[in-house]
Amino acid sequence: MEIINIKPKFNLQNGSFHIVVWGCQMNVYDADRIRDLMRASGYVELNEPNNADVIILITCAVRAKAEDKVFNQIKNWRHLKIIRDDTIIAFGGCVGSELAHEIVKFDPSIGVVFGPRTTHRLPSLISQYRSTGQSVVDVSADALEKFDTLPEQGLRGPSAFVTIMEGCSNKCTYCIVPHTRGQEDSRPVQDILDEVLNHIGHGVKEIHLLGQNVNSYRGLGEDGQIVRFSTLLYEVAAIPGVERIRFTTSNPMEFTDDIIKAIEDLPTIASAIHIPVQSGSDKVLADMQRNYTSDDYREIIRKLRLARPDILISTDIIVGFPTETEADFEETMRLVNDVKFDLSFSFIYSVRPGTEAALLQDPVDQNTKKQRLYILQKRLEELANEYSKGLIGSTQEVLVEGFSKKDKSELKARASNNRIVVFEGDECLIGNIVKVKINSVLGHTLKGEMI
Ligand code: 5AD
Ligand code: SF4
């Protein structure tokens, strides 16, 4: 049989790309939108880096470790000849905007450097590099231009992220995010609702609203009035087909009563809230410029639990901030024991260039920091295990996401309280919310049966 090589009428084959994402959910959202954009621009996505024409790296700058990881990754790919000499590397995310021209100095073979707010320009930046051979750096932060120019979103499975704001205008002294993602900008309400409607049309059941600081959302409404986060929650919940709403990250600075009332009023809001506290010491919180005390935090949690008794609270904690003494660390442990957090994240303080805290003397030695982290993580683990055990015998409404990775005969789902639940069930349940009775726990995963 003769094989005829039919050339497409349009430029579908601009080449192939592979994308690697490190960091927060905002980066995951940006990466998904880049995928849609690259496909719309005639690129084909590869699941492996081998032989890709373009490698896109979306990185996180919050701690130094993440940064090192990505540079090591590039070196390693080159060393193992996984990527070719002519593979174009496009370096983005927060590290892109943090280091910008530094990246090209460090590795001149990096073709494109972009930032969280220039993702929409990626195909044209790649074309520019292709035609000139000169590295292109574009990390400018033009308000919300990217959302107006990105193509409509593709399929996302039963749960979809929707970014409601970019940047952060707080001045936490340890944090690089305001430098990398720019000042806070909220998207207009209707843009967000349109994006939600598009997802619902594709069968999405759970909407996960994203922002560095969702509680300070102040978007423009259709009538020209500024809309607060609580109002946005009511508007999203009113869209038929939205069965569950999550949001991250909440900031204790602005966890106001209207938001707590919305959580009480709207059963579609999931029973899991992530509220980073960072420290339990009022002195350290002041040094971090967090604008709340540990008792303010306790009070928010008390009100939340009153509004929603089954709610699970998770948090982020930094240990070893330069002004943290042993007594301050004990205050953090006291808060952990008072609040009884569920699955939480904790980190050793990492000096970030350009931040206020980078100017502080740091008398706490690394071993002490490691010890504190160990003590904290051990306690957080115990608390999470206690919650897991307490959930045995309960019935959970779970959104089925797909098959369990470990055992393909089981389905993997997520409960409202954010715990992963596995159970035996038919493939046709994927994408639906079903009730599962919890019989046992495996680490932090709950195992149950459908009822
Ligand atoms: N060092 C360590 N942890 C940090 N985080 C942010 N900046 C730093 C830093 N310089 C943590 C905070 C934040 C989470 C996303 O990362 O706990 O909530
Ligand atoms: Fe960083 Fe603070 Fe903004 Fe969170 S609220 S992104 S910790 S500056």
CSV table of C-alpha atoms and ligand atoms in Angstrom, one decimal:
chain,number,residue,atom,x,y,z
A,1,MET,CA,0.0,0.0,0.0
A,2,GLU,CA,1.3,3.4,-0.9
A,3,ILE,CA,1.5,5.8,2.0
A,4,ILE,CA,0.7,9.3,1.1
A,5,ASN,CA,2.1,12.0,3.3
A,6,ILE,CA,-0.7,14.5,3.6
A,7,LYS,CA,0.4,17.9,4.8
A,8,PRO,CA,-2.1,19.7,7.0
A,9,LYS,CA,-3.5,22.9,5.5
A,10,PHE,CA,-2.5,24.9,8.6
A,11,ASN,CA,0.5,24.9,10.8
A,12,LEU,CA,-0.6,22.3,13.3
A,13,GLN,CA,3.0,21.1,13.8
A,14,ASN,CA,4.8,23.9,15.3
A,15,GLY,CA,6.7,21.3,17.2
A,16,SER,CA,6.3,19.4,20.5
A,17,PHE,CA,6.5,20.6,24.1
A,18,HIS,CA,6.9,19.1,27.5
A,19,ILE,CA,6.0,21.0,30.7
A,20,VAL,CA,7.2,20.5,34.2
A,21,VAL,CA,5.6,22.2,37.2
A,22,TRP,CA,6.9,22.9,40.6
A,23,GLY,CA,5.1,24.7,43.4
A,24,CYS,CA,1.7,25.9,44.3
A,25,GLN,CA,-1.7,25.5,42.8
A,26,MET,CA,-1.4,28.8,41.1
A,27,ASN,CA,1.5,27.3,39.1
A,28,VAL,CA,-0.6,24.2,38.3
A,29,TYR,CA,-3.4,26.5,37.0
A,30,ASP,CA,-0.9,28.6,34.9
A,31,ALA,CA,0.6,25.3,33.5
A,32,ASP,CA,-2.9,24.1,32.4
A,33,ARG,CA,-3.6,27.4,30.7
A,34,ILE,CA,-0.2,27.2,29.0
A,35,ARG,CA,-1.0,23.7,27.7
A,36,ASP,CA,-4.2,25.1,26.2
A,37,LEU,CA,-2.3,28.0,24.7
A,38,MET,CA,0.5,25.9,23.2
A,39,ARG,CA,-2.0,23.4,21.7
A,40,ALA,CA,-4.0,26.3,20.2
A,41,SER,CA,-0.7,27.6,18.7
A,42,GLY,CA,0.1,24.3,16.9
A,43,TYR,CA,2.2,22.5,19.4
A,44,VAL,CA,1.8,18.9,20.5
A,45,GLU,CA,2.3,18.0,24.2
A,46,LEU,CA,4.7,15.1,25.1
A,47,ASN,CA,4.5,13.3,28.5
A,48,GLU,CA,8.3,12.9,28.6
A,49,PRO,CA,11.0,15.5,28.0
A,50,ASN,CA,12.9,13.2,25.6
A,51,ASN,CA,13.1,14.8,22.2
A,52,ALA,CA,10.6,17.6,22.9
A,53,ASP,CA,11.3,20.8,20.8
A,54,VAL,CA,10.4,23.0,23.7
A,55,ILE,CA,10.7,22.3,27.5
A,56,ILE,CA,8.7,24.6,29.6
A,57,LEU,CA,9.6,24.9,33.3
A,58,ILE,CA,7.2,26.5,35.7
A,59,THR,CA,9.0,27.0,39.0
A,60,CYS,CA,8.5,28.2,42.6
A,61,ALA,CA,10.6,30.8,44.3
A,62,VAL,CA,9.1,30.6,47.8
A,63,ARG,CA,12.1,28.7,49.2
A,64,ALA,CA,15.6,28.5,47.8
A,65,LYS,CA,15.4,24.7,47.6
A,66,ALA,CA,12.8,24.8,44.8
A,67,GLU,CA,15.1,27.1,42.8
A,68,ASP,CA,18.1,24.8,43.1
A,69,LYS,CA,16.0,21.8,42.0
A,70,VAL,CA,15.1,23.3,38.7
A,71,PHE,CA,18.6,24.3,37.7
A,72,ASN,CA,19.8,20.8,38.7
A,73,GLN,CA,17.1,19.3,36.6
A,74,ILE,CA,18.3,21.1,33.5
A,75,LYS,CA,21.9,20.1,34.1
A,76,ASN,CA,20.8,16.5,34.6
A,77,TRP,CA,18.7,16.3,31.4
A,78,ARG,CA,21.7,17.7,29.4
A,79,HIS,CA,24.1,15.3,31.1
A,80,LEU,CA,21.9,12.3,30.3
A,81,LYS,CA,21.3,13.6,26.8
A,82,ILE,CA,17.6,13.5,27.5
A,83,ILE,CA,17.2,16.9,25.8
A,84,ARG,CA,19.0,17.9,22.6
A,85,ASP,CA,21.4,20.8,22.2
A,86,ASP,CA,18.8,22.6,20.1
A,87,THR,CA,15.9,22.0,22.6
A,88,ILE,CA,14.4,25.3,23.5
A,89,ILE,CA,14.1,25.8,27.2
A,90,ALA,CA,11.4,28.3,28.4
A,91,PHE,CA,11.8,29.1,32.0
A,92,GLY,CA,8.8,30.6,33.8
A,93,GLY,CA,6.9,30.9,37.1
A,94,CYS,CA,8.0,32.8,40.1
A,95,VAL,CA,11.7,32.1,39.6
A,96,GLY,CA,11.4,33.5,36.1
A,97,SER,CA,10.4,36.8,37.4
A,98,GLU,CA,12.7,36.7,40.5
A,99,LEU,CA,15.9,36.1,38.5
A,100,ALA,CA,14.9,37.3,35.0
A,101,HIS,CA,18.1,38.2,33.1
A,102,GLU,CA,20.2,36.4,35.8
A,103,ILE,CA,18.9,33.1,34.4
A,104,VAL,CA,20.3,33.8,31.0
A,105,LYS,CA,23.6,34.8,32.5
A,106,PHE,CA,23.7,31.6,34.5
A,107,ASP,CA,22.8,29.5,31.5
A,108,PRO,CA,22.9,31.3,28.1
A,109,SER,CA,21.3,28.3,26.4
A,110,ILE,CA,18.0,29.1,28.1
A,111,GLY,CA,16.0,30.6,25.2
A,112,VAL,CA,13.0,32.2,26.9
A,113,VAL,CA,12.4,33.5,30.4
A,114,PHE,CA,8.8,34.5,31.3
A,115,GLY,CA,6.9,35.3,34.5
A,116,PRO,CA,3.6,34.4,36.0
A,117,ARG,CA,1.9,37.4,34.2
A,118,THR,CA,3.4,36.8,30.8
A,119,THR,CA,2.4,33.2,30.2
A,120,HIS,CA,0.0,34.3,27.4
A,121,ARG,CA,3.0,35.6,25.4
A,122,LEU,CA,4.9,32.3,25.5
A,123,PRO,CA,4.3,31.1,21.8
A,124,SER,CA,5.4,34.5,20.5
A,125,LEU,CA,8.4,34.7,22.8
A,126,ILE,CA,9.4,31.2,21.5
A,127,SER,CA,9.0,32.4,17.9
A,128,GLN,CA,11.1,35.5,18.6
A,129,TYR,CA,13.9,33.3,20.0
A,130,ARG,CA,13.6,31.0,17.0
A,131,SER,CA,14.0,33.8,14.5
A,132,THR,CA,16.7,35.7,16.3
A,133,GLY,CA,18.7,33.1,18.2
A,134,GLN,CA,18.9,35.6,21.1
A,135,SER,CA,17.5,34.8,24.5
A,136,VAL,CA,14.2,36.6,25.2
A,137,VAL,CA,13.3,37.8,28.7
A,138,ASP,CA,9.8,39.0,29.4
A,139,VAL,CA,8.7,39.1,33.0
A,140,SER,CA,6.7,42.3,33.0
A,141,ALA,CA,3.6,42.5,35.2
A,142,ASP,CA,0.9,44.2,33.1
A,143,ALA,CA,-2.1,43.9,35.4
A,144,LEU,CA,-4.4,41.1,34.3
A,145,GLU,CA,-3.8,41.1,30.5
A,146,LYS,CA,-3.1,37.4,30.4
A,147,PHE,CA,-6.7,36.4,31.3
A,148,ASP,CA,-8.0,38.5,28.4
A,149,THR,CA,-5.8,36.8,25.8
A,150,LEU,CA,-5.5,33.2,26.9
A,151,PRO,CA,-7.7,30.7,24.9
A,152,GLU,CA,-10.8,29.1,26.4
A,153,GLN,CA,-9.9,26.3,28.9
A,154,GLY,CA,-9.7,22.7,27.8
A,155,LEU,CA,-11.0,19.6,29.7
A,156,ARG,CA,-9.9,19.4,33.3
A,157,GLY,CA,-11.6,16.4,34.9
A,158,PRO,CA,-14.1,16.7,37.7
A,159,SER,CA,-12.3,19.5,39.6
A,160,ALA,CA,-11.0,22.7,38.1
A,161,PHE,CA,-8.9,25.6,39.4
A,162,VAL,CA,-10.0,29.1,38.7
A,163,THR,CA,-7.6,31.9,39.5
A,164,ILE,CA,-9.6,34.9,40.9
A,165,MET,CA,-6.7,37.2,41.6
A,166,GLU,CA,-3.0,37.6,40.9
A,167,GLY,CA,-0.2,38.9,43.1
A,168,CYS,CA,-0.1,39.9,46.7
A,169,SER,CA,0.0,43.4,48.3
A,170,ASN,CA,0.9,42.2,51.8
A,171,LYS,CA,4.3,42.7,53.2
A,172,CYS,CA,5.2,39.5,55.0
A,173,THR,CA,8.8,40.1,55.7
A,174,TYR,CA,10.0,36.6,54.7
A,175,CYS,CA,8.0,36.3,51.4
A,176,ILE,CA,9.2,36.8,47.8
A,177,VAL,CA,5.7,36.5,46.3
A,178,PRO,CA,4.9,40.2,46.1
A,179,HIS,CA,8.2,40.6,44.2
A,180,THR,CA,7.5,37.8,41.8
A,181,ARG,CA,3.8,37.9,41.2
A,182,GLY,CA,3.4,41.7,41.6
A,183,GLN,CA,0.8,43.6,43.5
A,184,GLU,CA,-2.7,42.2,44.1
A,185,ASP,CA,-5.1,42.4,41.2
A,186,SER,CA,-8.6,40.9,41.3
A,187,ARG,CA,-10.3,39.6,38.1
A,188,PRO,CA,-13.7,41.1,37.3
A,189,VAL,CA,-16.6,39.0,38.7
A,190,GLN,CA,-18.1,38.2,35.3
A,191,ASP,CA,-14.8,36.8,33.9
A,192,ILE,CA,-14.6,34.4,36.8
A,193,LEU,CA,-18.3,33.3,36.5
A,194,ASP,CA,-17.8,32.8,32.7
A,195,GLU,CA,-14.8,30.6,33.4
A,196,VAL,CA,-16.8,28.6,36.0
A,197,LEU,CA,-19.7,28.2,33.5
A,198,ASN,CA,-17.2,26.9,30.9
A,199,HIS,CA,-15.9,24.3,33.3
A,200,ILE,CA,-19.4,23.2,34.4
A,201,GLY,CA,-20.3,22.8,30.7
A,202,HIS,CA,-17.3,20.4,30.5
A,203,GLY,CA,-18.6,18.3,33.3
A,204,VAL,CA,-16.6,19.8,36.2
A,205,LYS,CA,-18.3,19.5,39.6
A,206,GLU,CA,-15.8,21.1,41.9
A,207,ILE,CA,-14.5,24.7,41.5
A,208,HIS,CA,-11.3,25.5,43.3
A,209,LEU,CA,-10.9,29.3,43.6
A,210,LEU,CA,-7.3,30.4,43.7
A,211,GLY,CA,-5.4,33.5,44.8
A,212,GLN,CA,-2.4,34.3,47.0
A,213,ASN,CA,-4.9,35.9,49.3
A,214,VAL,CA,-8.5,35.1,48.3
A,215,ASN,CA,-10.1,36.9,51.3
A,216,SER,CA,-8.9,40.2,50.0
A,217,TYR,CA,-10.5,39.6,46.6
A,218,ARG,CA,-12.1,42.9,45.5
A,219,GLY,CA,-13.3,42.5,42.0
A,220,LEU,CA,-15.3,44.7,39.7
A,221,GLY,CA,-19.0,43.7,39.5
A,222,GLU,CA,-21.2,44.2,36.4
A,223,ASP,CA,-22.7,47.3,38.0
A,224,GLY,CA,-19.3,48.9,38.5
A,225,GLN,CA,-19.3,48.2,42.2
A,226,ILE,CA,-16.5,46.4,44.0
A,227,VAL,CA,-17.4,42.9,45.1
A,228,ARG,CA,-16.0,41.2,48.2
A,229,PHE,CA,-14.9,37.6,48.4
A,230,SER,CA,-17.9,36.5,50.4
A,231,THR,CA,-20.2,37.9,47.6
A,232,LEU,CA,-18.2,36.1,45.0
A,233,LEU,CA,-18.7,32.8,46.9
A,234,TYR,CA,-22.5,33.3,46.9
A,235,GLU,CA,-22.4,34.0,43.1
A,236,VAL,CA,-20.3,31.0,42.3
A,237,ALA,CA,-22.5,28.8,44.5
A,238,ALA,CA,-25.6,30.0,42.7
A,239,ILE,CA,-24.4,28.6,39.3
A,240,PRO,CA,-26.3,25.4,38.6
A,241,GLY,CA,-23.9,22.4,38.4
A,242,VAL,CA,-21.4,23.8,40.9
A,243,GLU,CA,-21.5,21.0,43.5
A,244,ARG,CA,-18.5,21.9,45.6
A,245,ILE,CA,-16.3,25.0,46.1
A,246,ARG,CA,-12.8,25.1,47.6
A,247,PHE,CA,-10.6,28.1,47.9
A,248,THR,CA,-6.9,28.7,48.7
A,249,THR,CA,-5.1,30.5,50.1
A,250,SER,CA,-6.9,32.2,52.9
A,251,ASN,CA,-5.1,34.7,55.0
A,252,PRO,CA,-6.0,35.2,58.7
A,253,MET,CA,-5.5,39.0,58.2
A,254,GLU,CA,-8.8,39.2,56.4
A,255,PHE,CA,-10.8,36.2,57.4
A,256,THR,CA,-13.8,38.4,58.1
A,257,ASP,CA,-17.2,37.5,59.5
A,258,ASP,CA,-18.9,37.8,56.1
A,259,ILE,CA,-16.7,35.0,54.8
A,260,ILE,CA,-17.5,32.8,57.8
A,261,LYS,CA,-21.2,33.5,57.3
A,262,ALA,CA,-20.9,32.4,53.7
A,263,ILE,CA,-19.3,29.2,54.8
A,264,GLU,CA,-22.2,28.7,57.2
A,265,ASP,CA,-24.8,29.5,54.6
A,266,LEU,CA,-23.4,27.6,51.6
A,267,PRO,CA,-23.2,23.8,52.0
A,268,THR,CA,-21.4,23.6,48.7
A,269,ILE,CA,-18.3,25.1,50.3
A,270,ALA,CA,-16.0,22.2,51.3
A,271,SER,CA,-15.5,21.3,54.9
A,272,ALA,CA,-11.7,21.9,54.7
A,273,ILE,CA,-10.1,25.3,55.0
A,274,HIS,CA,-6.4,26.0,54.6
A,275,ILE,CA,-5.3,29.1,56.7
A,276,PRO,CA,-1.6,29.6,57.0
A,277,VAL,CA,-0.7,30.8,60.5
A,278,GLN,CA,3.1,30.7,60.1
A,279,SER,CA,3.9,31.0,63.8
A,280,GLY,CA,2.2,30.8,67.2
A,281,SER,CA,4.4,33.5,68.8
A,282,ASP,CA,3.0,37.1,68.7
A,283,LYS,CA,6.5,38.5,68.6
A,284,VAL,CA,7.4,36.4,65.6
A,285,LEU,CA,4.1,37.2,63.9
A,286,ALA,CA,4.8,40.9,64.4
A,287,ASP,CA,8.3,40.5,63.0
A,288,MET,CA,6.8,38.7,60.0
A,289,GLN,CA,4.4,41.6,59.6
A,290,ARG,CA,1.4,39.2,59.6
A,291,ASN,CA,-1.0,41.8,61.3
A,292,TYR,CA,-2.7,39.3,63.6
A,293,THR,CA,-2.0,37.7,67.0
A,294,SER,CA,-2.2,34.0,67.8
A,295,ASP,CA,-5.4,34.7,69.7
A,296,ASP,CA,-6.9,36.5,66.7
A,297,TYR,CA,-6.2,33.2,64.8
A,298,ARG,CA,-7.7,31.1,67.6
A,299,GLU,CA,-10.8,33.2,67.4
A,300,ILE,CA,-11.2,32.8,63.6
A,301,ILE,CA,-11.0,29.0,64.1
A,302,ARG,CA,-13.5,29.1,67.0
A,303,LYS,CA,-16.0,30.9,64.8
A,304,LEU,CA,-15.4,28.6,61.8
A,305,ARG,CA,-16.0,25.5,63.9
A,306,LEU,CA,-19.2,27.1,65.3
A,307,ALA,CA,-20.3,27.7,61.7
A,308,ARG,CA,-19.3,24.3,60.4
A,309,PRO,CA,-18.6,21.7,63.2
A,310,ASP,CA,-17.2,19.1,60.8
A,311,ILE,CA,-14.6,21.5,59.3
A,312,LEU,CA,-11.0,20.4,59.1
A,313,ILE,CA,-8.4,23.2,59.4
A,314,SER,CA,-4.9,22.9,57.8
A,315,THR,CA,-2.1,25.4,57.9
A,316,ASP,CA,1.4,26.4,56.9
A,317,ILE,CA,4.1,27.0,59.6
A,318,ILE,CA,7.6,28.4,59.2
A,319,VAL,CA,10.2,27.4,61.9
A,320,GLY,CA,13.5,29.0,62.5
A,321,PHE,CA,12.5,32.6,61.5
A,322,PRO,CA,15.6,34.7,62.5
A,323,THR,CA,13.9,36.1,65.6
A,324,GLU,CA,12.4,32.8,66.8
A,325,THR,CA,13.6,31.7,70.2
A,326,GLU,CA,12.9,28.4,71.9
A,327,ALA,CA,10.1,30.1,73.9
A,328,ASP,CA,8.6,31.4,70.6
A,329,PHE,CA,8.7,27.9,69.1
A,330,GLU,CA,6.9,26.6,72.2
A,331,GLU,CA,4.2,29.1,71.5
A,332,THR,CA,3.8,27.6,68.1
A,333,MET,CA,3.5,24.2,69.6
A,334,ARG,CA,0.9,25.5,72.0
A,335,LEU,CA,-1.1,26.9,69.1
A,336,VAL,CA,-0.8,23.6,67.2
A,337,ASN,CA,-2.1,21.7,70.2
A,338,ASP,CA,-4.9,24.2,70.8
A,339,VAL,CA,-6.2,24.3,67.2
A,340,LYS,CA,-5.4,20.6,66.4
A,341,PHE,CA,-4.7,21.1,62.7
A,342,ASP,CA,-5.3,18.4,60.1
A,343,LEU,CA,-2.8,17.7,57.3
A,344,SER,CA,-0.5,20.7,57.3
A,345,PHE,CA,2.7,22.0,55.8
A,346,SER,CA,5.8,23.1,57.7
A,347,PHE,CA,9.1,24.5,56.5
A,348,ILE,CA,12.4,25.8,57.7
A,349,TYR,CA,12.8,29.5,57.1
A,350,SER,CA,14.6,30.2,53.8
A,351,VAL,CA,16.2,33.6,53.2
A,352,ARG,CA,14.8,35.1,50.1
A,353,PRO,CA,16.7,37.9,48.3
A,354,GLY,CA,15.1,41.3,48.4
A,355,THR,CA,12.8,40.6,51.3
A,356,GLU,CA,12.9,42.5,54.6
A,357,ALA,CA,13.8,39.5,56.7
A,358,ALA,CA,16.9,38.9,54.5
A,359,LEU,CA,18.4,41.9,56.3
A,360,LEU,CA,18.0,40.3,59.8
A,361,GLN,CA,20.8,38.7,61.7
A,362,ASP,CA,20.0,35.0,62.0
A,363,PRO,CA,21.4,33.6,65.2
A,364,VAL,CA,19.4,30.3,65.1
A,365,ASP,CA,21.7,27.5,63.9
A,366,GLN,CA,20.5,25.1,61.2
A,367,ASN,CA,20.5,22.0,63.6
A,368,THR,CA,18.2,23.8,66.0
A,369,LYS,CA,15.9,24.7,63.1
A,370,LYS,CA,15.9,21.0,61.9
A,371,GLN,CA,15.1,19.8,65.4
A,372,ARG,CA,12.2,22.2,65.7
A,373,LEU,CA,10.9,21.1,62.4
A,374,TYR,CA,11.1,17.5,63.5
A,375,ILE,CA,9.2,18.1,66.7
A,376,LEU,CA,6.6,20.1,64.9
A,377,GLN,CA,6.1,17.6,62.0
A,378,LYS,CA,5.9,14.7,64.5
A,379,ARG,CA,3.0,16.5,66.3
A,380,LEU,CA,1.3,17.5,63.1
A,381,GLU,CA,1.5,13.9,61.9
A,382,GLU,CA,0.0,12.6,65.2
A,383,LEU,CA,-2.9,15.1,64.9
A,384,ALA,CA,-3.6,14.1,61.3
A,385,ASN,CA,-3.6,10.4,62.3
A,386,GLU,CA,-6.1,11.1,65.1
A,387,TYR,CA,-8.4,12.8,62.6
A,388,SER,CA,-8.0,9.8,60.2
A,389,LYS,CA,-9.0,7.3,63.0
A,390,GLY,CA,-11.9,9.5,64.1
A,391,LEU,CA,-13.3,9.3,60.5
A,392,ILE,CA,-13.6,5.5,60.7
A,393,GLY,CA,-17.3,4.7,60.7
A,394,SER,CA,-18.4,8.0,59.2
A,395,THR,CA,-20.1,8.5,55.9
A,396,GLN,CA,-18.3,10.9,53.5
A,397,GLU,CA,-19.6,12.5,50.3
A,398,VAL,CA,-16.8,12.0,47.9
A,399,LEU,CA,-16.0,13.3,44.4
A,400,VAL,CA,-14.6,10.5,42.3
A,401,GLU,CA,-11.5,11.7,40.5
A,402,GLY,CA,-10.3,8.5,38.8
A,403,PHE,CA,-8.7,5.1,39.5
A,404,SER,CA,-6.5,4.6,42.6
A,405,LYS,CA,-2.8,4.7,41.5
A,406,LYS,CA,-1.9,1.7,43.8
A,407,ASP,CA,-4.7,-0.5,42.9
A,408,LYS,CA,-6.5,0.0,39.6
A,409,SER,CA,-9.5,-2.0,40.8
A,410,GLU,CA,-10.3,0.8,43.2
A,411,LEU,CA,-11.5,4.3,42.6
A,412,LYS,CA,-9.9,7.4,44.1
A,413,ALA,CA,-12.1,10.2,45.4
A,414,ARG,CA,-11.8,13.3,47.5
A,415,ALA,CA,-14.1,13.9,50.5
A,416,SER,CA,-15.4,17.4,51.3
A,417,ASN,CA,-12.8,17.5,54.2
A,418,ASN,CA,-10.1,17.1,51.6
A,419,ARG,CA,-9.1,13.5,52.6
A,420,ILE,CA,-8.5,11.0,49.8
A,421,VAL,CA,-10.9,8.1,49.9
A,422,VAL,CA,-10.4,4.8,48.0
A,423,PHE,CA,-13.2,2.3,47.5
A,424,GLU,CA,-14.3,-0.4,45.0
A,425,GLY,CA,-16.6,0.9,42.4
A,426,ASP,CA,-17.5,1.1,38.7
A,427,GLU,CA,-15.6,3.4,36.3
A,428,CYS,CA,-18.9,5.1,35.4
A,429,LEU,CA,-18.8,6.8,38.9
A,430,ILE,CA,-15.8,8.9,37.9
A,431,GLY,CA,-16.8,12.6,37.9
A,432,ASN,CA,-19.7,12.0,40.3
A,433,ILE,CA,-20.2,12.7,44.0
A,434,VAL,CA,-21.2,9.5,45.9
A,435,LYS,CA,-21.5,8.5,49.6
A,436,VAL,CA,-18.9,6.2,51.0
A,437,LYS,CA,-18.7,4.6,54.5
A,438,ILE,CA,-15.2,4.7,55.9
A,439,ASN,CA,-14.0,1.4,57.2
A,440,SER,CA,-10.2,1.8,57.7
A,441,VAL,CA,-7.3,4.1,57.2
A,442,LEU,CA,-4.0,3.6,55.2
A,443,GLY,CA,-1.7,6.4,56.2
A,444,HIS,CA,-3.8,9.5,55.5
A,445,THR,CA,-5.9,7.8,52.9
A,446,LEU,CA,-9.4,6.6,54.0
A,447,LYS,CA,-10.7,3.3,52.7
A,448,GLY,CA,-14.4,2.6,52.5
A,449,GLU,CA,-17.4,1.2,50.7
A,450,MET,CA,-20.0,2.9,48.7
A,451,ILE,CA,-23.5,3.0,50.3
B,1,5AD,N1,10.9,30.4,54.0
B,1,5AD,C1,10.1,29.3,54.3
B,1,5AD,N2,8.9,29.2,54.1
B,1,5AD,C2,8.3,30.2,53.4
B,1,5AD,N3,7.0,30.3,52.9
B,1,5AD,C3,6.9,31.5,52.3
B,1,5AD,N4,8.1,32.1,52.3
B,1,5AD,C4,8.9,31.3,52.9
B,1,5AD,C5,10.3,31.4,53.3
B,1,5AD,N5,11.0,32.5,52.9
B,1,5AD,C6,5.9,29.3,53.2
B,1,5AD,C7,4.8,29.9,54.0
B,1,5AD,C8,3.7,30.0,53.0
B,1,5AD,C9,4.0,28.8,52.1
B,1,5AD,C10,3.4,28.8,50.8
B,1,5AD,O1,5.4,28.8,52.0
B,1,5AD,O2,4.5,29.1,55.1
B,1,5AD,O3,2.4,30.0,53.6
B,2,SF4,FE1,3.6,36.0,50.8
B,2,SF4,FE2,2.3,37.0,52.9
B,2,SF4,FE3,1.4,37.5,50.4
B,2,SF4,FE4,1.2,35.0,51.5
B,2,SF4,S1,0.2,36.9,52.2
B,2,SF4,S2,1.9,35.5,49.4
B,2,SF4,S3,3.0,34.9,52.7
B,2,SF4,S4,3.4,38.2,51.3
